[in-house]
Amino acid sequence: MRSTPLAFALHLVEFSAALVLASSLSAPQTAAQTQLPLNLMPQPANIKTTSGALRIDANFTIAFTGHTEPRLDRARERFLTQLHRQTAIPFAKPNASGTSQATLVVHADHASKEVQELGEDESYTLEVTPSGAKLNAANPLGVLRGLETLLQLVEITPNGFAAPAVTIQDQPRFAWRGLMIDVSRHFIPLDVLKRNLDGMEAVKMNVFHWHLSENQGFRVESKKFPKLQELGSDGFYYTQDEIRDFVSYARDRGIRVVPEFDMPGHSTAWFVGYPELASGSGPYSIERKWGIFDPAMDPTNENTYKFLDELIAEMTELFPDNYFHIGGDEVNGKEWDANRKIQEFKESHNLKSNDELQAYFSQRVQKIVTKHGKAVVGWDEVFIPGVPKDIVIQSWRGQQSLATAAQQGYHGIRSNGYYIDLGWSAARHYAVDPTSGPAASLTDDQKKLILGGESCMWSEYVDPENIDSRIWPRNAAIAERLWSPQSVTDPASMYARLGVISEQLEWLGLTHRTYYRKMLQRIAGPATPEEFAALRTLADIVEPVKDYTREQTAPVEPTSQNPLNRVVDAVPLESDTGRHFSELVDKFLAGSCRDTALASELRQKLARWSQNDAAFSSLAQKSSLANEVTATSRDLSAVGTAGLRVLDAIAAGKPLATDQQSQLSSVLAQAAKPKAQLILIPVAALNKLLAAASQPNVCVPRP
Amino acid sequence: MRSTPLAFALHLVEFSAALVLASSLSAPQTAAQTQLPLNLMPQPANIKTTSGALRIDANFTIAFTGHTEPRLDRARERFLTQLHRQTAIPFAKPNASGTSQATLVVHADHASKEVQELGEDESYTLEVTPSGAKLNAANPLGVLRGLETLLQLVEITPNGFAAPAVTIQDQPRFAWRGLMIDVSRHFIPLDVLKRNLDGMEAVKMNVFHWHLSENQGFRVESKKFPKLQELGSDGFYYTQDEIRDFVSYARDRGIRVVPEFDMPGHSTAWFVGYPELASGSGPYSIERKWGIFDPAMDPTNENTYKFLDELIAEMTELFPDNYFHIGGDEVNGKEWDANRKIQEFKESHNLKSNDELQAYFSQRVQKIVTKHGKAVVGWDEVFIPGVPKDIVIQSWRGQQSLATAAQQGYHGIRSNGYYIDLGWSAARHYAVDPTSGPAASLTDDQKKLILGGESCMWSEYVDPENIDSRIWPRNAAIAERLWSPQSVTDPASMYARLGVISEQLEWLGLTHRTYYRKMLQRIAGPATPEEFAALRTLADIVEPVKDYTREQTAPVEPTSQNPLNRVVDAVPLESDTGRHFSELVDKFLAGSCRDTALASELRQKLARWSQNDAAFSSLAQKSSLANEVTATSRDLSAVGTAGLRVLDAIAAGKPLATDQQSQLSSVLAQAAKPKAQLILIPVAALNKLLAAASQPNVCVPRP
């Protein structure tokens, strides 16, 4: 299953570092070329920079040699559209032009599979010279990947737009590089999903895992069982025509679409229309809250399997991919325990636990899926002794299951560590490798069973307005983890390139940057410029609470009816301003607090924070949405003032006295407590600064 | 033709001022209600605020009484979508719910015309109380207008989102309130046009004038003469299906679509496929440059009229509006003069000039248009002695033609003063009234012949990326001019409300605010944050050259092939930062320079400008697009430094010496010269400051 990199015939210099500088072997280069790193993400497997650059102007053309197909024509049109967006250069509509004159000549040896398969060759070579570019690949998938690399190479230079001369040979490390989006807890319209497919293509991801059913909604039109969507979706579902269009949109981008129908749990929405599937007595209604709920399918009723057989027959026809996800997670067993008939069934079939009952269900469903020509994917919970070997385990609960599964000969996909709804930093996700942890000690053959990974966007707290910002740009770091050589791990390089890629992703129509000011404006209403600036300053330096604490700390019970218009919904999950401040403090401490320029930069930021609450509190009186974060605003100002006092002590050249330490420490401790579900990011760095300034000789500049 | 306001039975207080405060007659109000102005644009004819506010939450519903039709259902859905965007509150999909419980009850007396007519009743009354809202109108057009008013009333408050209690009776001053977009010089796709229709609806404009043909492109599919679009559009045209869809999209929003086919000049693109229409010998190719060109239709050839008869037959069927625009502007007559056959025709028909020849052409075309059931609209040039009375004159060359036309009994539309491509400020457009200038002395009956006005977006320097920013928000000020009572003229109130409306327009998907950072990022490339901030500071304080000087000062000959990616394409046509600075200087001077807080605010801005060139020049070395404005950046820093010296002198309490004056004056004079087609906005204000500081007793603070 794992994609096997082609033997690479050319002797290229391979750089494991992310910032590729000019090789000393190549000819003299202009300043721009030698100074600028290549802002590529994911980092290609092999790069060799050479001399000069390919100028991009209105005469840019693309020709195909070798295998051609309409999908490649559309890829060319999309490439030119995207190049136009990046540069604003008006390119002519492509028409059949002579190959020899084209700026970019693309060659594909042969077609790819009609239905894209796991492990198909995605490798390519791209050669850019001052006079033109050549892109070669075994099949159209490699062409798609290479075109994205070329788009990322194009930048403004002293001489207009250009791509630096470079030779790249590239292929993915893992064959399964996915993004899962839960469209059930909050419905996500197709235009939003499509722009996210565009983003996936840009960072070379190749699996869209579509979490289509949940307690909160069944999102697919079934013609056989229309009450699924009619009663289970509030009217928010995709028609079969829309799904076919979406699958073909994804195929155009080299992306497989794996549908998930989660069962036997997470299925309340099915039961609204078909209560006879459930283990309880009903009636059921669409779930509005978040969490794990009791309703579960009745695994003892032959009609359940009859229903699923017909539904899966319909759905496997709609979704051409070879894989079919049956969920299987988080069944609490309460409905089973409460049902006498089910208890009797367990006894008569010698099923000793609900786990065994679920294994029985999984095997029945797997047989149905197999009958309809597909392989099964399931969450951790389907990995139960005796489950057939061709099932793929998607690990989410921990690192162990993937390793254990591989040891037993099962394929696996890692999602543990890639839950992008939990608010982790890009660096934290980036450090998670599918073959790290217990998987690190697998044999090479066992490691090959690990197909790759998938970032998961669960949608309790996202809607079409902010979902892009919860996926991007962090998802690009995960995409790099799954594509690039294992040795590409430097977070500083990752962040430097991520900033550039984040801007480039905007040209696709993704709204992960533009949404922010608009959401803040909704919160601010018709505020004064000073009030708006104060809100922005505060919002820039906080992050939502992490992991599952958002549920636990909710001011009102969270449901799908809550507007996602609060500050916690508006701020990015990772604060760039906060990260930069922490870096600044680390740098200042590393230099034993002697760098006065750094001290002054820190002081400037702290002073602004210390004064920020004045303007903010005036806004808070006018807007309930701003008012919610008044305590955080006061904390920010207190923290700013505390930070200034620490800097004062450092500047004065003597450690803080014990009572000062404890007073400042208690200010920081108070500010460290999340309020309105927000974390004040600078607190951690300021604690470091305080600690350093409290110890003689650690951070007191010596004369 | 002019819409006649209904006699208004209720005795409401009419406010002519834009900021409506609580009437002292009404009950006591909360702080929020009394302090906040109503951010409505256009300002309604009559407003009475009362006590309390209508809370907006997820239970908000809309019901219809009286006349109903599918268009109103769609209007409700659109209203709820828009309200959701403004608030993020999830509203249920509307279904047939009981009238009595609905939050908003909408009543239309009867249907409007199947094809919307000029002068149809658009009046409405809107009553908002804490317990609900009522919107009444004679027909669906008034409902559409009232719904937009209600959307503008909803704001964040200390108690969540709410609309203040208010009673509004409203109707337009003019019946023709249009926006023209030229889609020929640069092709503008339908999605961009549609979001601009949404913007028009939001500010109650009701005519979309579609400038569809030009030397640079024929943008409509003709099935009778397919070479028009096949050879005359570079493949960029609208199909007839798309046009029908667009017209119906506009009708849903109460907007008429008036097509323009410009003839006999401005028609080179027609001749590429049909050279026999022209007065020259051809062959012709699509024009790539801007300006006035020689090609013109042959008015002496009967085949020209036969062709036009068939084409107009086809086009009048496609465009249902009662008006049909035939252009008629800017024929230079050179092709006519060079054609012996045409010269002979003029002699034999006793046509003494090319004007008379064009009058002959116009009358022939008008007969054709009339035969197909439409009334003719034409630019100034078609207003020639003897032209039939039912022609509508669209004035653009000056103020006189509208007045003269009205005196002679012709209807007119004002566009002179509303050319939004020329870079005027919102205030300057706002001061232009259709009945000002020579029209002010018309009789009341003559004034009624002035149907309204149209803002015109000529597209030499716009493309889909920046066109929204060239239309909005300034177009909202023109919309107010055409809708609101003539007495609504305060520019300060206009700007205060325009800022809020500009933000609200973003919820429609208009990109007039979001485009800016993206275009600057394209210019900056992967710049450092400091470099990007320097670019932003510079860009914030410049404006493109005004009127027609962009052509005259172009660094390379401007054509449709030039990328619109320069700083001049990126910066807004009106600099808010520049306006605020000028206001600040005026305020400082009005206080005889004694206000030290103002002095310090000015000093802070000037200091930032004076230092800005350092970071900018480092960017300029990396990006050709930034490099173009290096001289402007140096000017900005010089201007900042000069301003600081003036403030120094003021602070020191003595007038500037003559040599200092002349030195500073020459710095400002140098900076006043546009460079890279940009005007440095603060120069004018600094000249005032310099002048004041140069005279004893004018701006030297007395002790």
JSON list of C-alpha atoms in Angstrom, two decimals, chain A residues 39-41 82-83 85-86 148-156 161 198-199 202-203 497-510 512-513, chain B residues 517-518 521 525-526:
[
{"chain": "A", "resi": 39, "resn": "ASN", "atom": "CA", "xyz": [9.32, 29.04, 0.72]},
{"chain": "A", "resi": 40, "resn": "LEU", "atom": "CA", "xyz": [8.12, 25.56, -0.10]},
{"chain": "A", "resi": 41, "resn": "MET", "atom": "CA", "xyz": [5.71, 23.58, 2.05]},
{"chain": "A", "resi": 82, "resn": "GLN", "atom": "CA", "xyz": [-3.83, 30.69, -9.47]},
{"chain": "A", "resi": 83, "resn": "LEU", "atom": "CA", "xyz": [-0.73, 32.20, -11.03]},
{"chain": "A", "resi": 85, "resn": "ARG", "atom": "CA", "xyz": [-4.17, 35.56, -8.53]},
{"chain": "A", "resi": 86, "resn": "GLN", "atom": "CA", "xyz": [-0.64, 35.49, -7.14]},
{"chain": "A", "resi": 148, "resn": "GLU", "atom": "CA", "xyz": [1.83, 23.23, -6.74]},
{"chain": "A", "resi": 149, "resn": "THR", "atom": "CA", "xyz": [5.57, 23.30, -6.10]},
{"chain": "A", "resi": 150, "resn": "LEU", "atom": "CA", "xyz": [6.04, 25.61, -9.07]},
{"chain": "A", "resi": 151, "resn": "LEU", "atom": "CA", "xyz": [3.29, 27.94, -7.84]},
{"chain": "A", "resi": 152, "resn": "GLN", "atom": "CA", "xyz": [5.04, 28.18, -4.49]},
{"chain": "A", "resi": 153, "resn": "LEU", "atom": "CA", "xyz": [8.33, 28.99, -6.20]},
{"chain": "A", "resi": 154, "resn": "VAL", "atom": "CA", "xyz": [6.95, 32.10, -7.91]},
{"chain": "A", "resi": 155, "resn": "GLU", "atom": "CA", "xyz": [7.72, 35.25, -5.94]},
{"chain": "A", "resi": 156, "resn": "ILE", "atom": "CA", "xyz": [8.16, 38.93, -6.51]},
{"chain": "A", "resi": 161, "resn": "PHE", "atom": "CA", "xyz": [7.72, 37.91, -10.68]},
{"chain": "A", "resi": 198, "resn": "ASP", "atom": "CA", "xyz": [-7.98, 23.59, -2.88]},
{"chain": "A", "resi": 199, "resn": "GLY", "atom": "CA", "xyz": [-5.91, 24.16, 0.24]},
{"chain": "A", "resi": 202, "resn": "ALA", "atom": "CA", "xyz": [-1.74, 23.24, -2.40]},
{"chain": "A", "resi": 203, "resn": "VAL", "atom": "CA", "xyz": [0.01, 21.31, 0.38]},
{"chain": "A", "resi": 497, "resn": "ARG", "atom": "CA", "xyz": [7.71, 29.06, 5.69]},
{"chain": "A", "resi": 498, "resn": "LEU", "atom": "CA", "xyz": [4.26, 28.63, 7.24]},
{"chain": "A", "resi": 499, "resn": "GLY", "atom": "CA", "xyz": [3.81, 32.42, 7.37]},
{"chain": "A", "resi": 500, "resn": "VAL", "atom": "CA", "xyz": [4.46, 32.70, 3.64]},
{"chain": "A", "resi": 501, "resn": "ILE", "atom": "CA", "xyz": [2.34, 29.69, 2.75]},
{"chain": "A", "resi": 502, "resn": "SER", "atom": "CA", "xyz": [-0.49, 31.01, 4.87]},
{"chain": "A", "resi": 503, "resn": "GLU", "atom": "CA", "xyz": [-0.55, 34.15, 2.73]},
{"chain": "A", "resi": 504, "resn": "GLN", "atom": "CA", "xyz": [-0.39, 32.10, -0.46]},
{"chain": "A", "resi": 505, "resn": "LEU", "atom": "CA", "xyz": [-3.31, 29.96, 0.64]},
{"chain": "A", "resi": 506, "resn": "GLU", "atom": "CA", "xyz": [-5.43, 33.10, 0.72]},
{"chain": "A", "resi": 507, "resn": "TRP", "atom": "CA", "xyz": [-5.28, 33.30, -3.07]},
{"chain": "A", "resi": 508, "resn": "LEU", "atom": "CA", "xyz": [-7.36, 30.12, -3.12]},
{"chain": "A", "resi": 509, "resn": "GLY", "atom": "CA", "xyz": [-10.21, 31.92, -1.43]},
{"chain": "A", "resi": 510, "resn": "LEU", "atom": "CA", "xyz": [-9.57, 30.43, 1.99]},
{"chain": "A", "resi": 512, "resn": "HIS", "atom": "CA", "xyz": [-8.38, 31.85, 7.49]},
{"chain": "A", "resi": 513, "resn": "ARG", "atom": "CA", "xyz": [-6.89, 35.34, 7.61]},
{"chain": "B", "resi": 517, "resn": "ARG", "atom": "CA", "xyz": [-3.89, 43.63, 2.61]},
{"chain": "B", "resi": 518, "resn": "LYS", "atom": "CA", "xyz": [-3.74, 40.89, 0.01]},
{"chain": "B", "resi": 521, "resn": "GLN", "atom": "CA", "xyz": [1.18, 41.30, 0.38]},
{"chain": "B", "resi": 525, "resn": "GLY", "atom": "CA", "xyz": [6.31, 39.22, -1.15]},
{"chain": "B", "resi": 526, "resn": "PRO", "atom": "CA", "xyz": [7.87, 37.40, 1.80]}
]
